[in-house]
Tab-separated table of C-alpha atoms in Angstrom:
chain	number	residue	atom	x	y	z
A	12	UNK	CA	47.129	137.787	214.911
A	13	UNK	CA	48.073	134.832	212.588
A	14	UNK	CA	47.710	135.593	209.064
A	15	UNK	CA	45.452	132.828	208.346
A	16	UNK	CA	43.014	134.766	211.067
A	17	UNK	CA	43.245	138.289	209.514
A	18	UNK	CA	42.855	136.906	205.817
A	19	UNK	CA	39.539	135.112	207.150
A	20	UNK	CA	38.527	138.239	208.879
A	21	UNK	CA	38.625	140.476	206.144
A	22	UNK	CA	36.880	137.739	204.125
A	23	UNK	CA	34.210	137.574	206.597
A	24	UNK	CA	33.425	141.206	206.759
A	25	UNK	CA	33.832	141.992	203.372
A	26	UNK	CA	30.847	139.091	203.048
A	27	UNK	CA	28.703	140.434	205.731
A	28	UNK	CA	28.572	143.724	204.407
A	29	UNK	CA	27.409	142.367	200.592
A	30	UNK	CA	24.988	140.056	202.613
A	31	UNK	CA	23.747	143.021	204.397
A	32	UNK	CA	23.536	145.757	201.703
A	33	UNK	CA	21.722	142.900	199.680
A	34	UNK	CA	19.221	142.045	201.721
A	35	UNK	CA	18.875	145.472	202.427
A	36	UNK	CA	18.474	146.520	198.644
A	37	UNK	CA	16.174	143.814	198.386
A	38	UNK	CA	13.981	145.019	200.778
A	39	UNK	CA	13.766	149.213	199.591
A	40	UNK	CA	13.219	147.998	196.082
A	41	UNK	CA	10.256	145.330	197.358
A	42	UNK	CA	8.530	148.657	198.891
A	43	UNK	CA	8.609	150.186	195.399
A	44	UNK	CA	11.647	152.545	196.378
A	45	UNK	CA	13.687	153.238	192.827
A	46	UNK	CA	17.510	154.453	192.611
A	47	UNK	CA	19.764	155.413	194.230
A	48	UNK	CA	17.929	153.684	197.005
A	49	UNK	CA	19.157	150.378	197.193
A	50	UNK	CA	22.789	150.816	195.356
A	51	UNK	CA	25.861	152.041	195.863
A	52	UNK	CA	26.482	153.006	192.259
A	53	UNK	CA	26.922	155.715	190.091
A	54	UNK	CA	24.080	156.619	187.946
A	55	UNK	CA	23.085	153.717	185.431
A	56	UNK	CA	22.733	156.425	182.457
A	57	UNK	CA	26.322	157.260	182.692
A	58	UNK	CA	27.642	153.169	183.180
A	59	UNK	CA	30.978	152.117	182.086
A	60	UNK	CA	31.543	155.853	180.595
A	61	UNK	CA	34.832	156.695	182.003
A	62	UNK	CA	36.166	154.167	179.923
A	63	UNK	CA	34.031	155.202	176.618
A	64	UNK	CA	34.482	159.254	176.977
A	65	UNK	CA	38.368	158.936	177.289
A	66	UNK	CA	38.638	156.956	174.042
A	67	UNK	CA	36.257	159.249	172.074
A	68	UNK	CA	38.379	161.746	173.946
A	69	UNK	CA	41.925	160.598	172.189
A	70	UNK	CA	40.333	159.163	169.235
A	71	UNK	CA	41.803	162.232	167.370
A	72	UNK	CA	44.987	162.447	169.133
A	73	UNK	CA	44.017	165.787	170.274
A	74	UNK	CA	42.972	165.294	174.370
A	75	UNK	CA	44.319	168.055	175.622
A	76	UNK	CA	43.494	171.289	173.110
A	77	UNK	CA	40.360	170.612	172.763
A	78	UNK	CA	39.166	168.435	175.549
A	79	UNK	CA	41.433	169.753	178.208
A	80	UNK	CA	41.877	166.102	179.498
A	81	UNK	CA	43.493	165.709	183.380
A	82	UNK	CA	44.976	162.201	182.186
A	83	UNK	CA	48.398	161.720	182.117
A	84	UNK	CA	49.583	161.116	178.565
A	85	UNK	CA	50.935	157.167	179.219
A	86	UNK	CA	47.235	156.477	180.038
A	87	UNK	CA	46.056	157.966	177.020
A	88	UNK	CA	48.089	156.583	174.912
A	89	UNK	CA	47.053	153.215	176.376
A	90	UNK	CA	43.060	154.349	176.188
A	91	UNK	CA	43.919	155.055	172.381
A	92	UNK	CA	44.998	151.189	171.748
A	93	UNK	CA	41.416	150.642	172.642
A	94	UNK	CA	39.595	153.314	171.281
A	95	UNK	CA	40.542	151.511	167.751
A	96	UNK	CA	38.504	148.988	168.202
A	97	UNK	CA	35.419	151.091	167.471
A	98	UNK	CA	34.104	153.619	165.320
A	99	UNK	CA	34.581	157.005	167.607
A	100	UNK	CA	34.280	159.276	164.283
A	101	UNK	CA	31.182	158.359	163.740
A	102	UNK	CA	28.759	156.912	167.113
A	103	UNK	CA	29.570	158.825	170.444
A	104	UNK	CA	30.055	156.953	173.492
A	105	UNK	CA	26.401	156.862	175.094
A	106	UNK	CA	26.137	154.459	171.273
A	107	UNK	CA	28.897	152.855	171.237
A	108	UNK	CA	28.472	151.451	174.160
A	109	UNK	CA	25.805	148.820	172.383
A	110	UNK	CA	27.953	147.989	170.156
A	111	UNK	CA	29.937	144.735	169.622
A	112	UNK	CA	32.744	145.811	168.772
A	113	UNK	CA	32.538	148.394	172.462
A	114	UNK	CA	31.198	145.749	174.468
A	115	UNK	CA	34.311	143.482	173.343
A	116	UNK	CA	36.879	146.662	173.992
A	117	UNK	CA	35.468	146.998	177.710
A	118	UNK	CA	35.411	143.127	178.513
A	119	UNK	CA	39.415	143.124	177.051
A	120	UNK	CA	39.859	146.038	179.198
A	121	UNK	CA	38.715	144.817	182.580
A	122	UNK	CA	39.243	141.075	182.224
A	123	UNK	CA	42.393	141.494	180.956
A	124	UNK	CA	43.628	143.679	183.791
A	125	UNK	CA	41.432	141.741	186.409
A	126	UNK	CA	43.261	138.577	185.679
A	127	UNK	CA	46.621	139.934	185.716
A	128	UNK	CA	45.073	140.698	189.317
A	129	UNK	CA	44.012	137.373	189.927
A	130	UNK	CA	46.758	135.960	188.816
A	131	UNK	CA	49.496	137.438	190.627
A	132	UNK	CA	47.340	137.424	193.862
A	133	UNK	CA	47.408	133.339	193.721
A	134	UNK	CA	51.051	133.833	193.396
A	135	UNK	CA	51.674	135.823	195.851
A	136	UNK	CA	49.658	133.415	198.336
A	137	UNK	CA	50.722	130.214	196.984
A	138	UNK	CA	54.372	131.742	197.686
A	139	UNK	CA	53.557	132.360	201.062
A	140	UNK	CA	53.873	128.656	203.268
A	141	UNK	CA	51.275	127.789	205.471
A	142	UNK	CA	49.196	130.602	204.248
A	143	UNK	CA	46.114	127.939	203.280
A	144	UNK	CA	46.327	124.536	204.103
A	145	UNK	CA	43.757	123.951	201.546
A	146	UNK	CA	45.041	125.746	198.178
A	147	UNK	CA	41.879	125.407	195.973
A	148	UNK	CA	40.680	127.804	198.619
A	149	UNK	CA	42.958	130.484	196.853
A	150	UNK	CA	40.854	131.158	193.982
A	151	UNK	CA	37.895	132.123	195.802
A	152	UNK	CA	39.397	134.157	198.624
A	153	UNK	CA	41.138	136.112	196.011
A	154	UNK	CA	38.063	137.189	194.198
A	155	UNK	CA	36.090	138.159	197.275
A	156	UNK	CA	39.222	140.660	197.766
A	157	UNK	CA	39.291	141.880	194.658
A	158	UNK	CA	35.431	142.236	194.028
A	159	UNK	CA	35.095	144.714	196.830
A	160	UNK	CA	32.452	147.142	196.786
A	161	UNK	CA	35.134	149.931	195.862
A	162	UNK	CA	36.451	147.567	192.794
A	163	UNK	CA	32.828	147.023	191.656
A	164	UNK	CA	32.149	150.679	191.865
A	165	UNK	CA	35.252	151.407	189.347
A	166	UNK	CA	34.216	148.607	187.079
A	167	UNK	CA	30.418	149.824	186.868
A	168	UNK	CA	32.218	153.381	185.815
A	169	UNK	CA	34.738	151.898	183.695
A	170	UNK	CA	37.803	153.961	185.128
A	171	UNK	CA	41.270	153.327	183.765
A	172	UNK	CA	42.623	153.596	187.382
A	173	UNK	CA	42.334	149.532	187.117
A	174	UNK	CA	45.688	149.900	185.317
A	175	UNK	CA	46.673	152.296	187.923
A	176	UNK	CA	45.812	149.395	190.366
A	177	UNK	CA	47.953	147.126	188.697
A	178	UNK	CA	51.093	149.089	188.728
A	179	UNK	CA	50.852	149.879	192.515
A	180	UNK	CA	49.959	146.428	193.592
A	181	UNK	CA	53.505	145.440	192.151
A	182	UNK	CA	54.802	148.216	193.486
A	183	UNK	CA	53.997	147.089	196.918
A	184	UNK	CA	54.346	143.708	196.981
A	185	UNK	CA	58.482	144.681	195.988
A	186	UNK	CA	58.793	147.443	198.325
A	187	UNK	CA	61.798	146.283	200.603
A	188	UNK	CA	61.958	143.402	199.005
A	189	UNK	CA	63.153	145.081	195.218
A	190	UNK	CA	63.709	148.789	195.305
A	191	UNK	CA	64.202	149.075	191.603
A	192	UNK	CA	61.404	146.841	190.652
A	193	UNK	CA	59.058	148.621	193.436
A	194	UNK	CA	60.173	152.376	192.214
A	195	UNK	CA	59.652	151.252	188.469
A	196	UNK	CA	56.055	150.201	189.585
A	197	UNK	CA	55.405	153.141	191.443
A	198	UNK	CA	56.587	155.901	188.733
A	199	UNK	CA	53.955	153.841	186.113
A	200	UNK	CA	50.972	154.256	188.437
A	201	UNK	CA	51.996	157.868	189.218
A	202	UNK	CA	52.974	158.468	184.895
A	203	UNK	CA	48.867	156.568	185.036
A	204	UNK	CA	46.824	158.454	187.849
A	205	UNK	CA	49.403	161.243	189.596
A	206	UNK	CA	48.649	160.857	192.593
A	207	UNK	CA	50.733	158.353	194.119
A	208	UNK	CA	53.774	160.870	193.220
A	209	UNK	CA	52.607	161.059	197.188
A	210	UNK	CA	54.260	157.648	197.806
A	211	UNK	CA	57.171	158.949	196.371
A	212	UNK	CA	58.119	160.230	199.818
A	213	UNK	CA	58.757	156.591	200.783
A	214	UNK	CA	61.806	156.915	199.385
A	215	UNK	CA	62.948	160.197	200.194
A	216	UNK	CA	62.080	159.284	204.213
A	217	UNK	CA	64.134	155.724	203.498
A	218	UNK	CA	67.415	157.818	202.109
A	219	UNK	CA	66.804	155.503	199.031
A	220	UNK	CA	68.366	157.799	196.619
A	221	UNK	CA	68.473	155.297	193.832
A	222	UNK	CA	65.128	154.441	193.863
A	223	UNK	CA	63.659	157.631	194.133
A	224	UNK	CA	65.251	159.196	191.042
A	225	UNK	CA	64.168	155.203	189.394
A	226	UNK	CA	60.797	156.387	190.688
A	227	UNK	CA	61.022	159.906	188.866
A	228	UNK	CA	62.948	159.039	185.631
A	229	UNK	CA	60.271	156.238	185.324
A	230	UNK	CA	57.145	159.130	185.241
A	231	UNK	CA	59.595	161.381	183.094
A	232	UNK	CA	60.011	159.083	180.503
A	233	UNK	CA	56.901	157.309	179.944
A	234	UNK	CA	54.870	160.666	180.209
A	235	UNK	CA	57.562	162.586	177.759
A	236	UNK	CA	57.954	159.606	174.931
A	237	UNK	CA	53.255	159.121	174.913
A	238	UNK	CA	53.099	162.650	174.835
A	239	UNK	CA	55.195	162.889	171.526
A	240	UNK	CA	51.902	161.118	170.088
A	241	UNK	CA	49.183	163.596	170.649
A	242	UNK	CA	49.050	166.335	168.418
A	243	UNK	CA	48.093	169.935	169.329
A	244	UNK	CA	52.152	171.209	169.920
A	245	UNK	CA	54.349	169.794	172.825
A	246	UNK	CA	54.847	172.661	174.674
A	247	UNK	CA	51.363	173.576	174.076
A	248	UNK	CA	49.656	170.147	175.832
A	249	UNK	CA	51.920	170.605	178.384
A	250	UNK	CA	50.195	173.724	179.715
A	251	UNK	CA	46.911	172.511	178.769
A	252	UNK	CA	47.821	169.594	181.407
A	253	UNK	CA	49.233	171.814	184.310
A	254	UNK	CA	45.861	174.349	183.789
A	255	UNK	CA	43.874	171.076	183.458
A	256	UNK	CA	45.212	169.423	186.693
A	257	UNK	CA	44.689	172.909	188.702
A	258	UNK	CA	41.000	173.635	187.282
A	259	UNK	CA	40.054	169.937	188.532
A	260	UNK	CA	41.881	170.583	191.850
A	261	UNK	CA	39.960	173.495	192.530
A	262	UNK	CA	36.460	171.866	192.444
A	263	UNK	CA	33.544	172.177	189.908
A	264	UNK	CA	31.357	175.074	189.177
A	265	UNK	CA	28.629	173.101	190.535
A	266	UNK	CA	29.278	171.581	193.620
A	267	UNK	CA	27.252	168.487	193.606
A	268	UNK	CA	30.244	166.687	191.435
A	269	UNK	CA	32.577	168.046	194.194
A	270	UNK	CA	30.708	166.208	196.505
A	271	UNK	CA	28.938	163.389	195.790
A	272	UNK	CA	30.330	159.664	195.829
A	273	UNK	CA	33.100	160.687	197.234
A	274	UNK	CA	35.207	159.680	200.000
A	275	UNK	CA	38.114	162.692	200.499
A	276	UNK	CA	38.913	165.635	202.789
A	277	UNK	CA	37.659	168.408	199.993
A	278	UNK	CA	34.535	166.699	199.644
A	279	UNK	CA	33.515	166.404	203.306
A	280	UNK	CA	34.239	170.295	203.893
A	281	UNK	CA	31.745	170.570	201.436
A	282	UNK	CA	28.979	168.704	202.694
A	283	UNK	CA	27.806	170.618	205.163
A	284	UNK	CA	26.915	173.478	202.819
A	285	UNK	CA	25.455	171.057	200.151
A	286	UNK	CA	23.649	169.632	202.519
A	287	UNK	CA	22.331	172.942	204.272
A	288	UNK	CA	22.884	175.608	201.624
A	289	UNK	CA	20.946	174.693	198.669
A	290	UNK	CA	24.291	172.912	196.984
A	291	UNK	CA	26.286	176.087	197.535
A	292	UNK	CA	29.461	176.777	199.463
A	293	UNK	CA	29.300	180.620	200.512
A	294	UNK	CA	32.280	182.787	198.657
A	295	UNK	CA	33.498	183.890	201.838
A	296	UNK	CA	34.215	179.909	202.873
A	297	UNK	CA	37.112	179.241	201.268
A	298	UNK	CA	37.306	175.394	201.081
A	299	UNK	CA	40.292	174.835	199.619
A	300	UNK	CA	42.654	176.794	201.917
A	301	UNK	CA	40.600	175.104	204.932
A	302	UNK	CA	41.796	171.796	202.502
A	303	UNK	CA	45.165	173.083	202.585
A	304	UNK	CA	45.940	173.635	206.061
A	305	UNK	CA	44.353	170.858	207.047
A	306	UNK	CA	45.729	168.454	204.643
A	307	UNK	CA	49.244	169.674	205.110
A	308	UNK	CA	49.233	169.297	209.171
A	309	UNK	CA	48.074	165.653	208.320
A	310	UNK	CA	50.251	165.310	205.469
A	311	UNK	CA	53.210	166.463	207.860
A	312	UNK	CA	52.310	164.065	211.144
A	313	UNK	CA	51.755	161.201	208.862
A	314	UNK	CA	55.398	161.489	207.115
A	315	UNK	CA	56.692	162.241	210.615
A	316	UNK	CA	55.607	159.042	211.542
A	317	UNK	CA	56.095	157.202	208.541
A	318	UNK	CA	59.592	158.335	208.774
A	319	UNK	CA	59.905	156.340	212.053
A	320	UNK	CA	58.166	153.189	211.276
A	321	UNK	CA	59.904	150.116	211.133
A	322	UNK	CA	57.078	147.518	208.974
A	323	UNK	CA	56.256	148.169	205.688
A	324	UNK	CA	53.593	147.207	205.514
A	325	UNK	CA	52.519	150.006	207.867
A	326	UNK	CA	54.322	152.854	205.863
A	327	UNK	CA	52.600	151.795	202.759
A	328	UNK	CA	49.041	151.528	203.968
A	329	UNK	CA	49.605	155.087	206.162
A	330	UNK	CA	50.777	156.404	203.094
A	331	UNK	CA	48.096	155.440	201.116
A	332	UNK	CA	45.101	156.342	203.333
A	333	UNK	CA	46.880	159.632	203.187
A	334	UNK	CA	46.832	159.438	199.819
A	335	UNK	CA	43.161	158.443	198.939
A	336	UNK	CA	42.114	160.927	201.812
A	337	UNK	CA	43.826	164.254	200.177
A	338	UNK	CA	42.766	163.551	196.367
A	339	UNK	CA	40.834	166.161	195.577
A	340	UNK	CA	37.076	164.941	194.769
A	341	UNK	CA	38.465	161.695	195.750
A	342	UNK	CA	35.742	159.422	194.842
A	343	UNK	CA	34.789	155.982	195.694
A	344	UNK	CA	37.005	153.626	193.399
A	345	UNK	CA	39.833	155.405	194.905
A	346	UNK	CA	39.588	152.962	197.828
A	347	UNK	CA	40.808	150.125	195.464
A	348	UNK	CA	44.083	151.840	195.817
A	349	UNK	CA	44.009	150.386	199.683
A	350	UNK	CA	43.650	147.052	197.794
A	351	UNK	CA	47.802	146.195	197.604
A	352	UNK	CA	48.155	147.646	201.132
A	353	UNK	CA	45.566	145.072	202.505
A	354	UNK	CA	47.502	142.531	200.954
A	355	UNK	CA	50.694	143.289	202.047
A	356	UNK	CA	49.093	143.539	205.961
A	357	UNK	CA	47.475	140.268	205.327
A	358	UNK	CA	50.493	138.460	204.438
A	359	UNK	CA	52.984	140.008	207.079
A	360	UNK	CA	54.076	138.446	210.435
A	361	UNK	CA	51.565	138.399	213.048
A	362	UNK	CA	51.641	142.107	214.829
A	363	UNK	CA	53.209	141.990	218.299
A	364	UNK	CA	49.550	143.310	219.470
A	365	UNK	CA	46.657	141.820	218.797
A	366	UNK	CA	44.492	144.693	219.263
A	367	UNK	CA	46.773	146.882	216.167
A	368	UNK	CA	45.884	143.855	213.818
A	369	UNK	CA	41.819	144.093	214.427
A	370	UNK	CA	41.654	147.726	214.578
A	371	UNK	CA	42.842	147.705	210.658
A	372	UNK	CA	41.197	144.723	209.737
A	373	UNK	CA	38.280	146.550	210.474
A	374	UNK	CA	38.933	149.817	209.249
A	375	UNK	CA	40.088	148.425	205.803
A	376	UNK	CA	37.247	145.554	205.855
A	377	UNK	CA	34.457	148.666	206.411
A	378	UNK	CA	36.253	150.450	203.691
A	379	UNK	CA	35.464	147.576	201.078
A	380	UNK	CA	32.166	147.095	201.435
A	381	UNK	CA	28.836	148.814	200.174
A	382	UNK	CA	27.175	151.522	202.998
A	383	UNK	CA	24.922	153.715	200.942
A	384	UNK	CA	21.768	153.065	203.274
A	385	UNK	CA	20.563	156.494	203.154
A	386	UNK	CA	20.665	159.078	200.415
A	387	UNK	CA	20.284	162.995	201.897
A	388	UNK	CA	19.863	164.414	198.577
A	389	UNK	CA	19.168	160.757	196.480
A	390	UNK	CA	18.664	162.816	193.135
A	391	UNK	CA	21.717	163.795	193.562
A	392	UNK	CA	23.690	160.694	194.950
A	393	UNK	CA	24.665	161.965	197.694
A	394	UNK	CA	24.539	159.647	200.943
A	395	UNK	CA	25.634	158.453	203.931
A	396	UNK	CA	28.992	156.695	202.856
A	397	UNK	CA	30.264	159.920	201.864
A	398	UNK	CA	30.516	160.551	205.545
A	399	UNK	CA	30.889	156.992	206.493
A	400	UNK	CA	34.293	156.363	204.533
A	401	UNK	CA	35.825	159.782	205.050
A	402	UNK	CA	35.301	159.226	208.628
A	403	UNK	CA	36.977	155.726	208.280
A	404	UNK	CA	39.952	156.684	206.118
A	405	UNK	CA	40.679	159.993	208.988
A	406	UNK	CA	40.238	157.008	211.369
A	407	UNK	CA	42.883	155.200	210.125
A	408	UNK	CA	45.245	158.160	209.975
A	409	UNK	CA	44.409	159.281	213.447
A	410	UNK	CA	44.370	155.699	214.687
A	411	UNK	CA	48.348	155.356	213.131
A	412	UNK	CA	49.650	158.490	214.151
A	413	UNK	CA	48.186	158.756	217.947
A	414	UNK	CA	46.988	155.247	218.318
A	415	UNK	CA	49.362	152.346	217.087
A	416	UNK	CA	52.840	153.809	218.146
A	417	UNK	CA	54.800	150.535	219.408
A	418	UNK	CA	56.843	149.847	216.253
A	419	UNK	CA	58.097	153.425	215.606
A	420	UNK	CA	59.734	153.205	219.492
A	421	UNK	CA	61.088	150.370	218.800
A	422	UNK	CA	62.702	151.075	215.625
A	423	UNK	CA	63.646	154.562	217.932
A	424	UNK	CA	64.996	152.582	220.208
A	425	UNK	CA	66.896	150.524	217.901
A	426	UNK	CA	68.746	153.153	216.419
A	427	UNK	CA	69.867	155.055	219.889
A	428	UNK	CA	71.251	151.187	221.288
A	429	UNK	CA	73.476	151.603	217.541
């Protein structure tokens, strides 16, 4: 498919499904029905907090002692260059919020990250010849595919994964293009959110030694020099970070946060029994080693394949569905992290099959827009596009690894003709 075709198609759904879910929401809240009918977002009391709790949460320098923070230290250290622009001693979050001075932290936050975003999006395409034959059509195509139900949904919570976004959009735009820019990248979003230390295979599969320890030094550094800042005892933060990081793996107490808005392979093993349990998982069903085994064997095909592929475009969007489909209580916003592999797709060389090229377009395109038309347990947020986007995201693994198998022969066959 041309590229001009699969940038228009993606457009086009990612419209339709607004269009839809709005006139949908439109209708529920005309009969009188109140939230979560009618939204795909998390709960309005607890808007923009993400970005609000981890600044009160650094605002003493002291995140991990005595808030046992999961954030790496490079993103706190950047969440505490914002948390001075308000009084955190003295108003907590749910007031600050109000404020002026918060209100002008969180619109620095996002629209300064946005537009970097924005900006380097219109480069990319204006770089790319023939891509529009109309350029003031760039602007607007790029914000329908950045404003994508996913991207809204980390906005309304405030997340500081948007920096995370950043970091890996560079990363793969430069991957096989510039291996030391692209591993630099890729170590920043890992030393900002962890888990793309996944992608980090990438490398190892490519035999790019170089990058890879680039890739590592890059997390080592950043995360060792913001660390110095916090105070609480360096040795002693570090082990509140690894007991942090496994506590959060494991799940919550209560499994509703394990479950709702969420769009991983932990949460839909859960489901069931929140569903038909009364929010409880039996202590004889144990989830996480079911997580385990089955995320390994996927983990395992997938870099099997990966290993194989010729595009790049391919590894990094296999990689990353991977990726978004094995964080544990992966939740919504995590999908923005397909947001740089869509764009690489979109800009490749038409695929040698049609068919490959509309089976992702569709995949991805359902992926980025709203789907919560039915809540199960609406108090507590938990809907249909739970099931809807971990069934899309397996999809896409399944479809790569059994279904779209032509360029891995080829490069196969490449390498026995050599």
């Amino acid at each position: 498919m041309q590229r001009q075709k699969k940038i228009w198609t993606i457009i086009m759904i990612i419209l339709a499904g607004y269009i839809c879910f709005g006139i949908f929401s439109w209708i529920v809240r005309k009969n009188g029905m109140v939230y979560p009918h009618g939204s795909f977002l998390f709960f309005p009391v607890d808007q923009y907090m993400d970005f609000f709790n981890v600044n009160q949460m650094v605002t003493g320098l002291r995140p991990y002692v005595d808030y046992y923070s999961t954030y790496p230290p490079l993103i706190l250290a950047i969440a505490y260059l914002f948390s001075l622009m308000a009084d955190y001693k003295t108003y907590i979050p749910y007031e600050i919020v109000y404020t002026t001075e918060g209100k002008i932290s969180f619109i620095l936050f996002i629209g300064m990250f946005t537009a970097i975003i924005f900006v380097f999006l219109c480069i990319i395409f204006l770089r790319e010849k023939e891509l529009f034959k109309h350029k003031i059509l760039i602007p607007p195509v790029v914000w329908i595919l950045i404003f994508t139900a996913p991207y809204v949904w980390m906005l309304d919570r405030g997340n500081y994964l948007l920096v995370a976004i950043v970091c890996y959009l560079f990363f793969a735009y430069y991957y096989d293009k510039n291996d030391t820019a692209a591993a630099i990248f890729l170590g920043l979003a890992a030393a900002i959110k962890i888990y793309p230390l996944l992608i980090f295979f990438i490398f190892f599969l490519d035999k790019k030694w170089k990058p890879l320890l680039i890739a590592c030094g890059t997390v080592f550094i950043t995360s060792a020099l913001t660390l110095i800042m916090f105070k609480g005892g360096y040795i002693q933060n570090i082990k509140e970070i690894i007991c942090a990081l496994f506590a959060f793996g494991g799940g919550y107490t209560n499994e509703v946060p394990n479950v709702y808005f969420s769009v991983g392979l932990s949460s839909i093993l859960r489901l069931p029994f929140v569903l038909w349990n009364n929010l409880i998982v039996p202590e004889n069903v144990h989830v996480m080693r079911i997580y385990f085994v089955v995320g390994s064997a996927l983990a395992l095909w997938t870099l099997w394949n990966v290993w194989r592929e010729k595009l790049a475009w391919k590894r990094v969007m296999a990689m990353t569905a991977l990726m978004v489909f094995l964080i544990p209580n992966s939740y919504d916003y995590n999908l923005t992290f397909l947001f740089p592999a869509i764009v690489l797709f979109l800009i490749a060389d038409k695929s040698e099959k049609k068919s490959v090229d509309i089976i992702y377009l569709v995949l991805n395109g359902l992926l980025m827009i709203p789907k919560a038309y039915y809540y199960m347990l609406a108090p507590h947020g938990i809907g249909i596009q739970i099931v809807i986007n971990a069934a899309l995201l397996l999809g896409m693994i399944l479809y790569y690894n059994i279904g779209d198998n032509s360029t891995r022969v080829k490069r196969k066959l490449l390498k026995t003709n050599s």
